[in-house]
Coordinates of C-alpha atoms in Angstrom, one line a residue:
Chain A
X1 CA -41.9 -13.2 11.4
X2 CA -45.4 -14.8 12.4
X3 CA -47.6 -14.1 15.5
X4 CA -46.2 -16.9 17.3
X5 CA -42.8 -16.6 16.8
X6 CA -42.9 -13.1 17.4
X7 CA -44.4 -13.6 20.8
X8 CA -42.0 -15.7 22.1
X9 CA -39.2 -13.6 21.1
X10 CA -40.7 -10.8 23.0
X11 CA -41.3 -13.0 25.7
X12 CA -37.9 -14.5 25.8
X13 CA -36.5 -11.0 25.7
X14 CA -38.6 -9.2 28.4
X15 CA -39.2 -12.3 30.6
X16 CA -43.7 -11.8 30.7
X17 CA -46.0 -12.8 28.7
X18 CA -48.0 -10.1 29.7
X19 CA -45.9 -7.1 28.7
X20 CA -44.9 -9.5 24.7
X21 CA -48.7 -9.1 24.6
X22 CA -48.2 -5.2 25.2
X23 CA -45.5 -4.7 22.8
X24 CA -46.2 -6.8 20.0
X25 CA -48.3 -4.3 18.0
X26 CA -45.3 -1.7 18.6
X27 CA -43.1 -4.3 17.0
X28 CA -45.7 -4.7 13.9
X29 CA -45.8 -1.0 13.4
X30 CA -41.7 -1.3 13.3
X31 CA -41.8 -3.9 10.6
X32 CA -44.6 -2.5 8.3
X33 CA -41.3 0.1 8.1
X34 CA -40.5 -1.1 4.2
X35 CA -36.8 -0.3 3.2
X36 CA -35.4 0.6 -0.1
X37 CA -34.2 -2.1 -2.3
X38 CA -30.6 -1.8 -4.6
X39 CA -31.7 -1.2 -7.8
X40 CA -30.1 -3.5 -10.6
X41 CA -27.8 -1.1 -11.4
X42 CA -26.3 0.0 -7.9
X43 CA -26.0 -3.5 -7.1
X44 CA -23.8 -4.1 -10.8
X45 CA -21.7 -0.8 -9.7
X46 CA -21.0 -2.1 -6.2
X47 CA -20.2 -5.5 -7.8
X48 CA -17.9 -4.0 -10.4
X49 CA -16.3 -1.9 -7.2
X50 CA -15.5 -5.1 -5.6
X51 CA -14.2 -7.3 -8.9
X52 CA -11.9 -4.3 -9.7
X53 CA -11.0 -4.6 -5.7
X54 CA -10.2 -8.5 -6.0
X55 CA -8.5 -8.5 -9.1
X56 CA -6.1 -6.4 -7.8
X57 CA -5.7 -8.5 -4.6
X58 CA -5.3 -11.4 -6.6
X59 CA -2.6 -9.9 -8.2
X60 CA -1.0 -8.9 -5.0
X61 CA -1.2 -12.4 -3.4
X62 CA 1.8 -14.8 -2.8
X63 CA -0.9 -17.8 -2.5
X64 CA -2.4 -16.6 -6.1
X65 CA 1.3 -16.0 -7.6
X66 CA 2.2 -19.3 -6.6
X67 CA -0.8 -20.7 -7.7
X68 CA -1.1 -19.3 -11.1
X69 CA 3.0 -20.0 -11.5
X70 CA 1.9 -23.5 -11.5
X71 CA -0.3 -23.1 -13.8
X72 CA 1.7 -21.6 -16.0
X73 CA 4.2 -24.1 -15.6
X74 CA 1.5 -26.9 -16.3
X75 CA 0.6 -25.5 -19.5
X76 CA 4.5 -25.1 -20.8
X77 CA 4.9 -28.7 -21.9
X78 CA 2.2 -28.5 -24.2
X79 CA 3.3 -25.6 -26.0
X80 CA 6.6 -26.2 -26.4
X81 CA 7.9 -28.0 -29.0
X82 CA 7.9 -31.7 -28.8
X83 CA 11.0 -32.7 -30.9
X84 CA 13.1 -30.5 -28.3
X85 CA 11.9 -33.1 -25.2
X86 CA 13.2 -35.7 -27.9
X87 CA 16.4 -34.1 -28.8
X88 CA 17.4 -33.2 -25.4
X89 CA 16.9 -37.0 -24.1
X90 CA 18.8 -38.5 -27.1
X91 CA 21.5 -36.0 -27.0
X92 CA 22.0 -36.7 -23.5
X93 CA 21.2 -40.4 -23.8
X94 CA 23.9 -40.7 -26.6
X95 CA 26.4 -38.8 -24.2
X96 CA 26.2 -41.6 -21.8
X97 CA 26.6 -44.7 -24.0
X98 CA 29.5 -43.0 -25.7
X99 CA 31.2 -42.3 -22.1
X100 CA 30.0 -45.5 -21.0
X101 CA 32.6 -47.1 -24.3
X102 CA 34.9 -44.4 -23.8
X103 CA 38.2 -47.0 -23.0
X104 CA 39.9 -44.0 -21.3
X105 CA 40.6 -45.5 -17.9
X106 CA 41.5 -43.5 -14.5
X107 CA 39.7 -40.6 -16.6
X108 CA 39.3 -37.1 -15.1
X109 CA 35.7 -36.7 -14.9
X110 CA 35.8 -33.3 -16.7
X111 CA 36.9 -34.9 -19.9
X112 CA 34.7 -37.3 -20.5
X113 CA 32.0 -36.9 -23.4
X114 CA 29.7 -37.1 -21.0
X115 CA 30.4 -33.5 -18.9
X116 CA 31.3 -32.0 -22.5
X117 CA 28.0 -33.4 -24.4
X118 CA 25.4 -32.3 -21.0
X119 CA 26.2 -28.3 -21.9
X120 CA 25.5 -28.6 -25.6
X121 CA 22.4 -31.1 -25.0
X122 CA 20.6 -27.9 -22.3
X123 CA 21.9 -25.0 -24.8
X124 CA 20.8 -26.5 -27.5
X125 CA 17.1 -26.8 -25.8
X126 CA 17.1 -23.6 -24.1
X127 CA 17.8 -22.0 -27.7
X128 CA 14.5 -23.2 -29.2
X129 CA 12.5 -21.5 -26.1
X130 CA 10.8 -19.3 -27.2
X131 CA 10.2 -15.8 -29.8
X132 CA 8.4 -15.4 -32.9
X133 CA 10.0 -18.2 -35.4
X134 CA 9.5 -21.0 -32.7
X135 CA 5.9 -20.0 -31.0
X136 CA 2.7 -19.4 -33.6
X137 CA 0.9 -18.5 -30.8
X138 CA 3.1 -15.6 -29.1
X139 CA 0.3 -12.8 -29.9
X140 CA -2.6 -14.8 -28.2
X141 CA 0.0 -15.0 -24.8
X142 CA 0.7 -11.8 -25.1
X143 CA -2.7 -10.8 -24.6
X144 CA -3.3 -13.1 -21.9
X145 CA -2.7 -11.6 -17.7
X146 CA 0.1 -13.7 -17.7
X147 CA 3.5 -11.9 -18.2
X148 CA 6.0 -13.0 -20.9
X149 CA 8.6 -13.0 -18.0
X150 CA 6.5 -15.9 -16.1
X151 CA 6.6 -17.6 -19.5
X152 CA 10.0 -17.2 -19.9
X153 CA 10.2 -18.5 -16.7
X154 CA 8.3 -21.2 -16.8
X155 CA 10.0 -22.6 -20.4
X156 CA 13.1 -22.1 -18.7
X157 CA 12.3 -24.3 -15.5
X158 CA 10.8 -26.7 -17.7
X159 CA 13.5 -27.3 -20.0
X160 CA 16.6 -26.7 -17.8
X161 CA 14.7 -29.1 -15.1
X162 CA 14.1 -31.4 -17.9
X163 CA 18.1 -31.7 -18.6
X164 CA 18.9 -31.6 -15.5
X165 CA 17.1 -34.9 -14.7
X166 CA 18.5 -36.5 -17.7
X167 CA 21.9 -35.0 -16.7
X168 CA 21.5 -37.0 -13.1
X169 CA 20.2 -39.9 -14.8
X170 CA 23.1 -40.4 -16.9
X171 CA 25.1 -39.9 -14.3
X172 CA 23.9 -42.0 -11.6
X173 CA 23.6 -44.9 -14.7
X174 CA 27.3 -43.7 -15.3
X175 CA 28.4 -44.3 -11.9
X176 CA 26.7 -47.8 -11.3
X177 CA 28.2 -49.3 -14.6
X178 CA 31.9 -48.2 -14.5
X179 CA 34.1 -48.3 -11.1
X180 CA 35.8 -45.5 -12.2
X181 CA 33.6 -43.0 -12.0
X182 CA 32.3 -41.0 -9.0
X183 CA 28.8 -39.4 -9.3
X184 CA 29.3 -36.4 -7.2
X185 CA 32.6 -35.4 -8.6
X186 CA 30.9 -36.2 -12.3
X187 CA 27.8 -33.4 -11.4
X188 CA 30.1 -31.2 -10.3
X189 CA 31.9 -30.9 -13.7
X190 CA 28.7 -30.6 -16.2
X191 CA 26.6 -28.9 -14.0
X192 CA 28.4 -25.5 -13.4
X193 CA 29.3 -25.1 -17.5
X194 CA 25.9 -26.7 -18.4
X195 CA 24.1 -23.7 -16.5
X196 CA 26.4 -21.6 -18.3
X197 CA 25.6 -22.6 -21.8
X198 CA 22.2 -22.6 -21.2
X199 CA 21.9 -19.2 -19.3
X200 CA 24.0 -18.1 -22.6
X201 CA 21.6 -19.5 -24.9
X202 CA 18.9 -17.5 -23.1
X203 CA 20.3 -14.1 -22.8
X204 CA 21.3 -15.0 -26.8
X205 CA 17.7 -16.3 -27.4
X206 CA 16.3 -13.0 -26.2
X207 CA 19.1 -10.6 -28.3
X208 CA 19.0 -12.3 -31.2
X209 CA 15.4 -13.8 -31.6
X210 CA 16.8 -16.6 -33.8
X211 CA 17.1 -20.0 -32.4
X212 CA 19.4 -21.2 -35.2
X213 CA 22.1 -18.3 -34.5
X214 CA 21.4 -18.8 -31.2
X215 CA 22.4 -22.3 -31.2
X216 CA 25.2 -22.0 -33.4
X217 CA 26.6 -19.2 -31.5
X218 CA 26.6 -21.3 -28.4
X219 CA 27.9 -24.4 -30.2
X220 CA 30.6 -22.7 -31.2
X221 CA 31.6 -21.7 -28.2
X222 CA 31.8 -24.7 -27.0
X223 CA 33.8 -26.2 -29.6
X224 CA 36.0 -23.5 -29.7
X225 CA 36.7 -23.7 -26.2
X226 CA 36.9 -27.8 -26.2
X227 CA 39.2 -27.8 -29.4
X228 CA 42.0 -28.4 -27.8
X229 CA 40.6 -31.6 -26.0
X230 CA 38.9 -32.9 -28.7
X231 CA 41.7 -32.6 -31.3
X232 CA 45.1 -33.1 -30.8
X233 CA 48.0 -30.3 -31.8
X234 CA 45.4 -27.6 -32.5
X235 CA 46.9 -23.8 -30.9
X236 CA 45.0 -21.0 -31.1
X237 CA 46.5 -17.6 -31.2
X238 CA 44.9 -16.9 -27.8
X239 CA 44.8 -18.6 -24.3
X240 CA 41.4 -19.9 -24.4
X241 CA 40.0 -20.5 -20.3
X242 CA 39.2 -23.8 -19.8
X243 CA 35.5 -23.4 -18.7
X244 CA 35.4 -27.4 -17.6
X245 CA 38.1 -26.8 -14.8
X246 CA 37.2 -26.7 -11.1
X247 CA 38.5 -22.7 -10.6
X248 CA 36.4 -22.0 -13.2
X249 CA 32.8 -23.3 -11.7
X250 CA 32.6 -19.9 -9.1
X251 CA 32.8 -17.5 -12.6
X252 CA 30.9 -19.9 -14.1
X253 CA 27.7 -19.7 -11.5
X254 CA 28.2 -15.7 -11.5
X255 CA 27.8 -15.6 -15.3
X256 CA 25.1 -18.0 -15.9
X257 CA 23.1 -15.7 -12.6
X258 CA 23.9 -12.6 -14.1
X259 CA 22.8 -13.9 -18.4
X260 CA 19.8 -15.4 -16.7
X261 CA 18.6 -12.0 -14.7
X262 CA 19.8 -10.1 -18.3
X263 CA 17.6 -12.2 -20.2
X264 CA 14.6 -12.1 -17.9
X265 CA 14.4 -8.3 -17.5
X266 CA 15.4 -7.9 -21.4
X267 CA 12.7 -10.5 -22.8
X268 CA 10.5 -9.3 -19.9
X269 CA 8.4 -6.6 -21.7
X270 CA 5.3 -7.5 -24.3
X271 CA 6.8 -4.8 -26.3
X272 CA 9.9 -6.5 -27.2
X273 CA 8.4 -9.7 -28.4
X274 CA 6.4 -7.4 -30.8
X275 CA 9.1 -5.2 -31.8
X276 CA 11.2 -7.9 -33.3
X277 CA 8.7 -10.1 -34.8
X278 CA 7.9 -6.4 -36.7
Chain B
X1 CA -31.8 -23.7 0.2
X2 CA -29.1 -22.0 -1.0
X3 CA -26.5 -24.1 -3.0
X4 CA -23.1 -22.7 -1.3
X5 CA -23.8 -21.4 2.3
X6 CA -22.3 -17.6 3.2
X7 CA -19.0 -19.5 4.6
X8 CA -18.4 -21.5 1.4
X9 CA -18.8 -18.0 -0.9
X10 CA -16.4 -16.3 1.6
X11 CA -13.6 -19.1 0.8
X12 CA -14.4 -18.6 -2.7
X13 CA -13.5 -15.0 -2.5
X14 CA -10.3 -15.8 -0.8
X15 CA -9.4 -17.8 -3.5
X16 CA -9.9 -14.5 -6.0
X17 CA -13.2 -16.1 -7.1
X18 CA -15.1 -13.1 -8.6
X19 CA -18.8 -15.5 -9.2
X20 CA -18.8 -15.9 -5.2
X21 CA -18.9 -12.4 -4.6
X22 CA -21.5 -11.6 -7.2
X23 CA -23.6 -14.1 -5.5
X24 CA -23.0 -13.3 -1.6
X25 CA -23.3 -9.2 -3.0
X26 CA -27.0 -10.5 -4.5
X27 CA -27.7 -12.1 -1.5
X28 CA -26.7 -9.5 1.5
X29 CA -26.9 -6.1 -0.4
X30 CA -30.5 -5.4 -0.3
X31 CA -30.8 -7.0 3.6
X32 CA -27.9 -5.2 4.4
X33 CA -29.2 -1.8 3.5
X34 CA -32.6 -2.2 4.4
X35 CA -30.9 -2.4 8.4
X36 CA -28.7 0.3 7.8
X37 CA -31.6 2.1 6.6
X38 CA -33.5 1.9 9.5
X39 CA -30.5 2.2 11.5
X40 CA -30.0 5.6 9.9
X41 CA -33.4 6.6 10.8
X42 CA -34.3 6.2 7.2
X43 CA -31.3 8.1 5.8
X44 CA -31.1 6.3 2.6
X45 CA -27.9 7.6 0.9
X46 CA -26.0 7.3 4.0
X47 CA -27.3 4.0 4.2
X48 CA -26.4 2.8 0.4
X49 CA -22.8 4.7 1.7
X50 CA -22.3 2.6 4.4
X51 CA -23.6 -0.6 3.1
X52 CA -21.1 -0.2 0.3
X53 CA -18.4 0.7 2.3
X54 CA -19.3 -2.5 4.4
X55 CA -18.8 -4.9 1.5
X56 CA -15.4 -3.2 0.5
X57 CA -13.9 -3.2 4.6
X58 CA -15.3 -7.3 3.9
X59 CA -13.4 -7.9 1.1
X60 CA -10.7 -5.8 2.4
X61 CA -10.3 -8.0 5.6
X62 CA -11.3 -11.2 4.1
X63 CA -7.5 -13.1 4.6
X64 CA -8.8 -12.7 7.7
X65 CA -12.0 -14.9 7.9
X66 CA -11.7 -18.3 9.4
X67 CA -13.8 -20.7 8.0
X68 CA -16.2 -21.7 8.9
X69 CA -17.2 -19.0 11.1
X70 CA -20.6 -17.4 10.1
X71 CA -20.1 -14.9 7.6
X72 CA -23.4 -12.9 8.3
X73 CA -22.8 -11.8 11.9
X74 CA -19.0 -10.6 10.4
X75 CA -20.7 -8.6 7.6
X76 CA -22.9 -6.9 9.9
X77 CA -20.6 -6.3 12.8
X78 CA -19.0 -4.4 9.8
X79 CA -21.7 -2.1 9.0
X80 CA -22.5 -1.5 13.1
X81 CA -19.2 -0.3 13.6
X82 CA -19.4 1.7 9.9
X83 CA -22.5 3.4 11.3
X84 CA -21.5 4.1 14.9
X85 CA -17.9 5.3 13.7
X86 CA -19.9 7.8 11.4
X87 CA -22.4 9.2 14.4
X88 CA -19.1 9.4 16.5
X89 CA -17.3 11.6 13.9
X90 CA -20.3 13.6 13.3
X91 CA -21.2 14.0 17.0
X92 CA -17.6 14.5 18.4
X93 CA -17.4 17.7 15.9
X94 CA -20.2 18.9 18.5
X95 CA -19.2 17.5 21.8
X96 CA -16.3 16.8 23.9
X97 CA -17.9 13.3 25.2
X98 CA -16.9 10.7 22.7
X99 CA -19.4 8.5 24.1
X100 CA -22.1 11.0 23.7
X101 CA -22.9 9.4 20.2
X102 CA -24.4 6.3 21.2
X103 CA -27.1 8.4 23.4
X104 CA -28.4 11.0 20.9
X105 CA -31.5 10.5 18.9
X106 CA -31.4 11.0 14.9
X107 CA -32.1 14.7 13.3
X108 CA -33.0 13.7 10.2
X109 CA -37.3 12.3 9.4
X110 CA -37.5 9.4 8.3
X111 CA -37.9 9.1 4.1
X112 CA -42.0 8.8 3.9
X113 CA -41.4 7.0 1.0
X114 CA -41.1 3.9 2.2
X115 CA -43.7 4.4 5.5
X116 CA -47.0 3.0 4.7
X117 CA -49.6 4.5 7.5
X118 CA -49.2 7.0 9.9
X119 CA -48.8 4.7 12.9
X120 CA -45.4 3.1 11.0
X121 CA -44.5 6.8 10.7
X122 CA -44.9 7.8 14.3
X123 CA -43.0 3.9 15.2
X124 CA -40.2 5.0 12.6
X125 CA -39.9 8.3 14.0
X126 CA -40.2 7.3 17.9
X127 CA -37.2 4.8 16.9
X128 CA -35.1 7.5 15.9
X129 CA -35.1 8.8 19.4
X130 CA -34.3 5.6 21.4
X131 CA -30.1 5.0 21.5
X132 CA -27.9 3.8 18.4
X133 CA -27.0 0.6 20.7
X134 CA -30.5 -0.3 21.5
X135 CA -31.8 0.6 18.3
X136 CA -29.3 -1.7 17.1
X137 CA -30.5 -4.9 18.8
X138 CA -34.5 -4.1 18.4
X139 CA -34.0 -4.0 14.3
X140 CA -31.5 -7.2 14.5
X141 CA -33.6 -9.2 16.7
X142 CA -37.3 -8.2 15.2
X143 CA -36.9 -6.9 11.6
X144 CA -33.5 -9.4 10.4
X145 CA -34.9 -12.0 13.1
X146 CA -31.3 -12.8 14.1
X147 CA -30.8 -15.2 17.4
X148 CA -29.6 -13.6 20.7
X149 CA -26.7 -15.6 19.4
X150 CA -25.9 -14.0 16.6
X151 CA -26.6 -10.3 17.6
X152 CA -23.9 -11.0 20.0
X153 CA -21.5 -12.1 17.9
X154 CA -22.6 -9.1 15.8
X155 CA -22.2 -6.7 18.0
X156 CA -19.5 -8.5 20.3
X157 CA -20.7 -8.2 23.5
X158 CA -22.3 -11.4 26.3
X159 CA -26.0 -12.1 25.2
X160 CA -26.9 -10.8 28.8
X161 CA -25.9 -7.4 27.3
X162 CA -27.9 -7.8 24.3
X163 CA -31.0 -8.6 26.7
X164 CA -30.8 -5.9 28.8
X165 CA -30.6 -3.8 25.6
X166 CA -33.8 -5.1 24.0
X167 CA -35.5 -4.6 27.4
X168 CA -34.6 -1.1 27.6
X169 CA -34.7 -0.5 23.8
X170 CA -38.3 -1.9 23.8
X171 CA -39.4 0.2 27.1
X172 CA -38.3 3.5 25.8
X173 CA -40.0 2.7 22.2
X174 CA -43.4 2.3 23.9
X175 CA -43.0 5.0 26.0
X176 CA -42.3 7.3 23.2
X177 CA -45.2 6.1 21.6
X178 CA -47.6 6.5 24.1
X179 CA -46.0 10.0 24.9
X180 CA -46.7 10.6 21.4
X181 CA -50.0 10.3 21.3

C-alpha cells in the first residue's frame, strides 16, 4: 500500500487529515510485521487434505451420481457389441413384417408373432451384455471408480431401452397398417413377458457367465412355453402357464423386479467378474 | 490478472473439480495465514491450524456458496469466526463472561522471527493488547487492504460498525505505543 493511498484510507477512516498524518507511521511499523509463508510442502499436505475431502463429496453427491451415470451410460454404446444393435433391430423388424402377413383376422393380440418374437429379440440382447467371453476389456473397467453394478446398469438401460423403442415402433407401424390391431392392447401383451425374458437372461447372464447358455436357456423357455401355439397337437406331461395371458402380466412384473434386483446385487461385486473369468 | 476469478474456482469445486482448489489453495493459503498470524499475535502454529481448518469448513460448506458472491470475504469470515471461537473456548475455561474474549489482549510474544526492527516489534506487540474485534479490522483494512465493503461482509456487521472499530482500534494502538515508550 503506497503513501497516498494509505493516507486516504486513514483519512477516510478517522475523518482528519491531521490525525492520518499522526498515525500513518504506526501503520508502517504494522506492516513492516512480515508473516510466515506455507512452505511447498504444507501447502501439498493441505491440498492432499482437501482432494481426499472432495473426492469423497463427490462420491456422496446426487448431482455427481447423476452426472457420472450419464456418463457411463454415454460410453455403453461404444463398447457394446455392435452386431447385437443389429440383431435386435432385425429380429424385431422381421417380427413385424411377418405379423403384418400374418392372414389371421380378428386375432388376439397375444398370439401374434409379433408379442411372441419382442421377448426373444430383448433376451436374446440382454444375454450378450456383458462377462468375460463378450467384453476384452472387463479388467481395465474394473479398475476404473466406476462400479460394475453402474455398468451393468447402464448395458441394461441401453439395450432394454433400445428394444423397447423398436418394440413401440413396431407396434405403432403395426397399428397404422392393419385395422385390426389396437396399439395399447398390443404393448400390453409383449411388454410384461418381454421384461421377463430379459430380466431372466440377466440374472442367467450373471450365474452362468456364458452368453450362449444363456441365450439358449431363455430360448428354450420360450419355446417350450409357446409349443403349444406354435404347433398344433403337441401335450406335454405338465400344465405349462401361459406366460402371454393377461393374469399372468402381475407375476410377470414381480419376477422380472425381483431377477433384475438378483442379478444386480449378484453381478455387483468386482470380485465376481474375476472369479469366474479365473 | 488472474485467468478464473475466486467465484469461478468456487463453482469449479462444486462441481468436484480438484485443479480449482489447487489453484484457489495457491492463491489464498499464504494470505490467509499471514492474517491469522498476526491475528494470533504471531502465534504461528495456531495460525497454520486455523488457516487449515478454514479451507476444510470452505469446502465443507461449499453447496452452500452462491455464485457469484465474492469468495474472499466468505473465506475469511471463515477464519474470523475460527479464530474468535478458539479465544472464546480458551477464555470461557477462565471466565464466566462469554464475551470477555473479544476484550483480552494476547499472552503469547510475538515470533521475532519474522519482526525486522525493534519499532515493528514494539507495533506487533502493542497490537496484541488492543481487542480481537478491532484488531481484526486494523489488519483487514491496512495489511490485506480490503474495502470498508468487504471487511463488512467479512465480518457481517454495517460498515458504520467497522468505522467506529478502526477509529477505536487505531486510537488505542497509538496510545499504547506512546505509553510504551
Amino acid at each position: 500500500m503506497k503513501d497516498k493511498e494509505l493516507l486516504a484510507r486513514l483519512s477516510e477512516d478517522t475523518g482528519l487529515p491531521e490525525e492520518a498524518e499522526d498515525l500513518a507511521p504506526v501503520i508502517r511499523k504494522l506492516q513492516a510485521w512480515k508473516a510466515p509463508e506455507p512452505t511447498v510442502d504444507e501447502t501439498n499436505r493441505l491440498t492432499g487434505t482437501l482432494r481426499r475431502l472432495l473426492m469423497h463429496r463427490r462420491k456422496n453427491n446426487l448431482a455427481y451420481r447423476l452426472h457420472l451415470g450419464w456418463l457411463v451410460l454415454g460410453s455403453q454404446p461404444r463398447v457394446v457389441q455392435s452386431e447385437l444393435w443389429a440383431a435386435s433391430a432385425i429380429v424385431m423388424g422381421l417380427g413385424t413384417l411377418v405379423t403384418l402377413a400374418y392372414a389371421h383376422s380378428n386375432a388376439i393380440d397375444v398370439t401374434l408373432p409379433f408379442v411372441l418374437i419382442a421377448p426373444v429379440a430383448a433376451a436374446g440382447g440382454i444375454a450378450f451384455l456383458y462377462g468375460p467371453t463378450q467384453d476384452p476389456a472387463l479388467e481395465i473397467e474394473l479398475t476404473t471408480p466406476v462400479s460394475s453394478r453402474q455398468v451393468l446398469l447402464a448395458r441394461l438401460v441401453l439395450v432394454f431401452g433400445f428394444d423397447l423403442l423398436f418394440g413401440l415402433a413396431g407396434s405403432a407401424f403395426l397399428t397404422l397398417l392393419r385395422a385390426d390391431i389396437s396399439f395399447w392392447p398390443l404393448v400390453t401383451a409383449w411388454l410384461a413377458p418381454m421384461t421377463f425374458l430379459a430380466s431372466l437372461a440377466f440374472l442367467l447372464m450373471t450365474l452362468t457367465l456364458d452368453s450362449t447358455v444363456n441365450q439358449l436357456i431363455c430360448l428354450g423357455l420360450w419355446i417350450i412355453q409357446n409349443s403349444t401355439r406354435l404347433v398344433r397337437g403337441i401335450r406335454w406331461p405338465f400344465p405349462l402357464p401361459d406366460l402371454t395371458a393377461a393374469a399372468a402380466r402381475p407375476w410377470l412384473w414381480l419376477l422380472a423386479v425381483l431377477f433384475f434386483g438378483a442379478a444386480l446385487w449378484l453381478g455387483g461385486g468386482e470380485e465376481h467378474w474375476l472369479r469366474n473369468k479365473a | 490478472m488472474a485467468l478464473f476469478s475466486d467465484e469461478q474456482l468456487a463453482l469449479g469445486i462444486q462441481h468436484g473439480h480438484a485443479e480449482d482448489l489447487d489453484l484457489l489453495v495457491e492463491r489464498h493459503y499464504g494470505p490467509l495465514l499471514g492474517f491469522l498470524f498476526r491475528l494470533t499475535g504471531g502465534d504461528r502454529s495456531l495460525a497454520e491450524d486455523l488457516a487449515q481448518e478454514a479451507f476444510l469448513h470452505m469446502l465443507s460448506k461449499i453447496d452452500t456458496y452462491d455464485y457469484p458472491r465474492p469468495l474472499k470475504p466468505w473465506l475469511y469470515a471463515i477464519a474470523v469466526n475460527l479464530t474468535r471461537d478458539h479465544y472464546k473456548q480458551a477464555e470461557f475455561r477462565h471466565t464466566d463472561s462469554e464475551a470477555a474474549y473479544l476484550d483480552i489482549p494476547i499472552a503469547s510474544t510475538p515470533e521475532t522471527e519474522f519482526l525486522s526492527g525493534e519499532e515493528t516489534q514494539r507495533a506487533a506487540a502493542a497490537m496484541n493488547h488492543i481487542p480481537l474485534l478491532q484488531r481484526e479490522v486494523i489488519l483487514l483494512r491496512y495489511i490485506h487492504g480490503l474495502s470498508l465493503e468487504e471487511i463488512s461482509q467479512v465480518l457481517q456487521v454495517p460498515a458504520g460498525t467497522v468505522k467506529s472499530r478502526l477509529s477505536l482500534g487505531l486510537k488505542r494502538l497509538k496510545e499504547r505505543l506512546k505509553a510504551d515508550r
